[in-house]
Coordinates of C-alpha atoms in Angstrom, one line a residue:
M29 CA 30.6 1.2 -8.1
V30 CA 29.1 3.7 -10.9
E31 CA 31.2 1.2 -13.5
T32 CA 30.1 -2.1 -11.6
I33 CA 26.7 -0.4 -12.4
E34 CA 26.6 0.3 -15.9
K35 CA 27.8 -3.4 -16.6
I36 CA 24.6 -5.3 -14.9
I37 CA 22.2 -2.6 -17.1
S38 CA 24.7 -3.5 -20.0
S39 CA 24.2 -7.5 -19.7
L40 CA 20.2 -6.9 -18.8
T41 CA 19.7 -4.4 -21.9
N42 CA 22.0 -6.7 -24.3
I43 CA 19.9 -10.3 -23.1
I44 CA 16.1 -8.5 -23.6
E45 CA 17.2 -6.9 -26.8
S46 CA 18.5 -10.5 -27.9
L47 CA 15.3 -12.7 -26.9
G48 CA 13.1 -8.7 -28.4
P49 CA 10.1 -8.4 -27.2
L50 CA 8.7 -11.7 -25.8
A51 CA 11.4 -11.8 -23.6
G52 CA 10.1 -8.3 -22.2
L53 CA 6.4 -9.2 -22.2
F54 CA 7.2 -12.4 -20.0
V55 CA 9.2 -10.5 -17.7
I56 CA 6.6 -8.4 -16.9
V57 CA 3.8 -11.5 -16.8
L58 CA 5.8 -13.1 -14.3
E59 CA 6.4 -9.8 -12.3
S60 CA 2.6 -9.5 -11.5
I61 CA 2.2 -13.3 -10.8
I62 CA 5.9 -12.9 -8.8
P63 CA 5.3 -10.2 -6.8
I64 CA 9.1 -10.0 -5.5
L65 CA 10.6 -9.2 -9.1
P66 CA 11.7 -5.3 -9.2
L67 CA 9.0 -3.7 -11.4
A68 CA 10.8 -0.3 -11.8
A69 CA 13.8 -1.8 -13.0
I70 CA 11.7 -4.5 -15.7
I71 CA 9.8 -1.8 -17.2
A72 CA 12.9 0.9 -17.3
L73 CA 14.8 -2.0 -19.3
N74 CA 11.9 -1.8 -21.6
N75 CA 11.9 1.3 -22.1
I76 CA 16.2 1.1 -22.8
V77 CA 15.9 -1.7 -24.8
F78 CA 12.7 -0.7 -26.8
G79 CA 12.5 2.6 -26.7
P80 CA 9.8 5.1 -24.2
F81 CA 6.5 4.1 -26.5
F82 CA 7.0 0.1 -27.4
G83 CA 9.0 -0.3 -23.9
F84 CA 5.8 1.0 -22.5
L85 CA 3.3 -0.8 -24.8
I86 CA 5.4 -4.2 -23.9
S87 CA 5.6 -3.4 -20.1
W88 CA 1.2 -2.3 -19.9
V89 CA 0.5 -5.8 -22.1
G90 CA 2.7 -7.9 -20.1
T91 CA 1.2 -6.3 -16.9
I92 CA -2.3 -6.6 -17.6
I93 CA -1.9 -10.0 -18.9
G94 CA -0.3 -10.8 -15.3
C95 CA -2.9 -9.4 -13.6
L96 CA -5.4 -12.0 -15.4
L97 CA -3.5 -14.4 -14.9
S98 CA -3.7 -13.7 -11.0
F99 CA -7.4 -12.7 -11.4
F100 CA -7.8 -16.3 -13.0
A101 CA -6.3 -18.3 -11.0
F102 CA -7.7 -16.8 -7.9
R103 CA -12.0 -17.4 -9.2
L104 CA -11.5 -20.4 -10.9
G105 CA -8.4 -22.7 -9.4
F106 CA -8.2 -21.3 -5.9
S107 CA -11.3 -19.5 -5.2
N108 CA -13.4 -22.5 -2.5
K109 CA -10.3 -23.7 -1.0
L110 CA -8.9 -20.4 0.1
Y111 CA -12.9 -18.8 0.5
R112 CA -13.7 -21.9 3.0
R113 CA -10.4 -20.3 4.6
T114 CA -11.5 -16.9 4.7
K115 CA -15.0 -17.0 5.7
T116 CA -14.6 -17.0 9.5
D117 CA -11.8 -13.8 8.7
G118 CA -13.5 -10.8 8.8
K119 CA -11.2 -8.4 7.6
T120 CA -11.1 -10.7 4.4
Q121 CA -14.4 -10.7 4.5
K122 CA -14.8 -7.0 4.3
F123 CA -12.0 -6.6 2.0
M124 CA -14.0 -8.9 -0.2
K125 CA -17.3 -7.3 0.1
Y126 CA -16.0 -3.7 -0.6
I127 CA -14.4 -4.7 -3.8
T128 CA -17.6 -6.1 -5.1
K129 CA -19.0 -3.1 -4.5
V130 CA -16.8 -1.0 -5.3
P131 CA -17.6 1.3 -8.2
A132 CA -15.2 0.9 -11.3
S133 CA -13.7 4.5 -10.9
R134 CA -12.4 4.1 -7.6
L135 CA -11.3 0.6 -8.2
T136 CA -9.0 2.4 -11.1
L137 CA -7.8 4.8 -8.8
L138 CA -6.6 2.5 -6.4
I139 CA -5.0 0.3 -8.9
A140 CA -3.4 3.4 -10.8
I141 CA -1.9 3.9 -7.1
P142 CA 1.9 3.4 -7.6
F143 CA 1.8 2.2 -4.0
T144 CA -1.3 -0.2 -3.7
P145 CA -0.6 -4.1 -3.4
A146 CA -1.6 -5.1 -6.9
F147 CA -0.6 -9.1 -6.2
A148 CA -3.1 -9.0 -3.1
V149 CA -6.0 -6.3 -5.3
N150 CA -5.4 -9.3 -8.0
I151 CA -5.9 -11.8 -5.1
A152 CA -9.2 -10.1 -3.8
A153 CA -10.8 -9.3 -7.0
G154 CA -10.4 -13.0 -8.2
L155 CA -11.9 -14.6 -5.3
S156 CA -14.6 -11.8 -4.4
K157 CA -18.2 -11.3 -6.4
I158 CA -16.9 -8.3 -9.3
S159 CA -17.5 -8.7 -12.6
F160 CA -14.5 -9.6 -14.8
K161 CA -15.6 -6.6 -16.9
K162 CA -15.7 -4.3 -13.9
Y163 CA -12.0 -5.5 -13.0
F164 CA -10.9 -5.8 -16.7
I165 CA -11.9 -1.6 -17.1
S166 CA -10.3 -0.7 -14.3
I167 CA -7.2 -2.3 -14.6
L168 CA -6.5 -1.8 -18.0
I169 CA -7.0 2.0 -17.0
G170 CA -4.8 1.9 -14.4
K171 CA -2.0 0.4 -15.5
I172 CA -1.3 2.8 -17.5
S173 CA -0.1 5.2 -14.9
I174 CA 1.9 2.5 -13.1
V175 CA 3.4 2.2 -16.2
Y176 CA 4.2 5.4 -16.7
F177 CA 5.2 6.1 -13.1
W178 CA 7.6 3.0 -12.5
G179 CA 9.3 3.4 -16.4
Y180 CA 10.2 7.0 -15.4
I181 CA 11.5 6.3 -11.9
G182 CA 13.2 3.2 -13.1
T183 CA 14.6 5.0 -16.2
S184 CA 16.0 8.3 -13.7
L185 CA 17.2 5.3 -11.0
I186 CA 19.8 4.7 -14.3
E187 CA 20.4 8.1 -15.7
S188 CA 20.8 9.3 -12.1
V189 CA 23.8 7.1 -11.9
K190 CA 25.0 9.6 -13.7
N191 CA 23.8 12.1 -12.8
P192 CA 22.2 13.1 -8.8
I193 CA 20.2 15.6 -9.9
I194 CA 17.7 13.5 -10.9
L195 CA 17.9 11.6 -7.8
I196 CA 16.4 14.7 -5.7
R197 CA 13.2 14.2 -8.5
I198 CA 12.8 10.7 -8.0
A199 CA 12.3 10.5 -4.6
I200 CA 9.8 14.1 -4.8
M201 CA 7.9 11.6 -7.0
V202 CA 8.0 9.0 -4.9
G203 CA 7.5 11.2 -2.0
I204 CA 3.9 12.5 -3.6
A205 CA 2.8 9.1 -5.0
Y206 CA 3.1 7.6 -1.4
S207 CA 2.0 10.2 0.4
L208 CA -1.2 10.0 -2.3
S209 CA -1.4 6.6 -1.6
L210 CA -1.4 7.0 2.5
F211 CA -4.3 9.5 2.1
I212 CA -6.6 7.1 0.0
Q213 CA -5.6 3.9 2.3
K214 CA -6.8 6.8 4.8
Y215 CA -10.3 7.6 3.2
L216 CA -10.6 3.6 2.7
E217 CA -10.7 3.3 6.4
M218 CA -12.7 5.8 6.8
K219 CA -15.2 4.0 5.0
G220 CA -15.2 1.2 6.8
V221 CA -12.3 -0.9 4.8
K222 CA -9.0 -1.5 6.3

């Protein structure tokens, strides 16, 4: 089992390494648009192949580009069609109003939490009347912690194949991040956003 996982990791790192930094960037952009791809694994592979600094930088720039593509797809492409469909849905309208009026600091915090569904935030921001400047600054800052968090988790998971103690550290870190996201969700619900 361990050998199989090591072979898969080795194959993936060889592929990304042979294609270069643009491949790592492209896969991260793709993950921002297609959220079922494993972000932690992709960031970890970038960190392994390009080193912690350049791997982080490639992943951070890629996720920002992907978020911007999603934002503009919904701001410019789908906004009228979806707005007509969702204008009768009270929850959707409430969330859109919240995103429009949320202070940049709170939006940055929301984006920085690892378990916040980034794709949903990108769609809501694109459909809302939030200023591009506020959204852009929030993702620039908020995505730093996401990329660092998932890079650490992903790299540690790969290392845990050889050292199971790392799994305990990962479980604690994920538990803390998840608890924080639940706390913030309850806070937002108290403020009237569900």
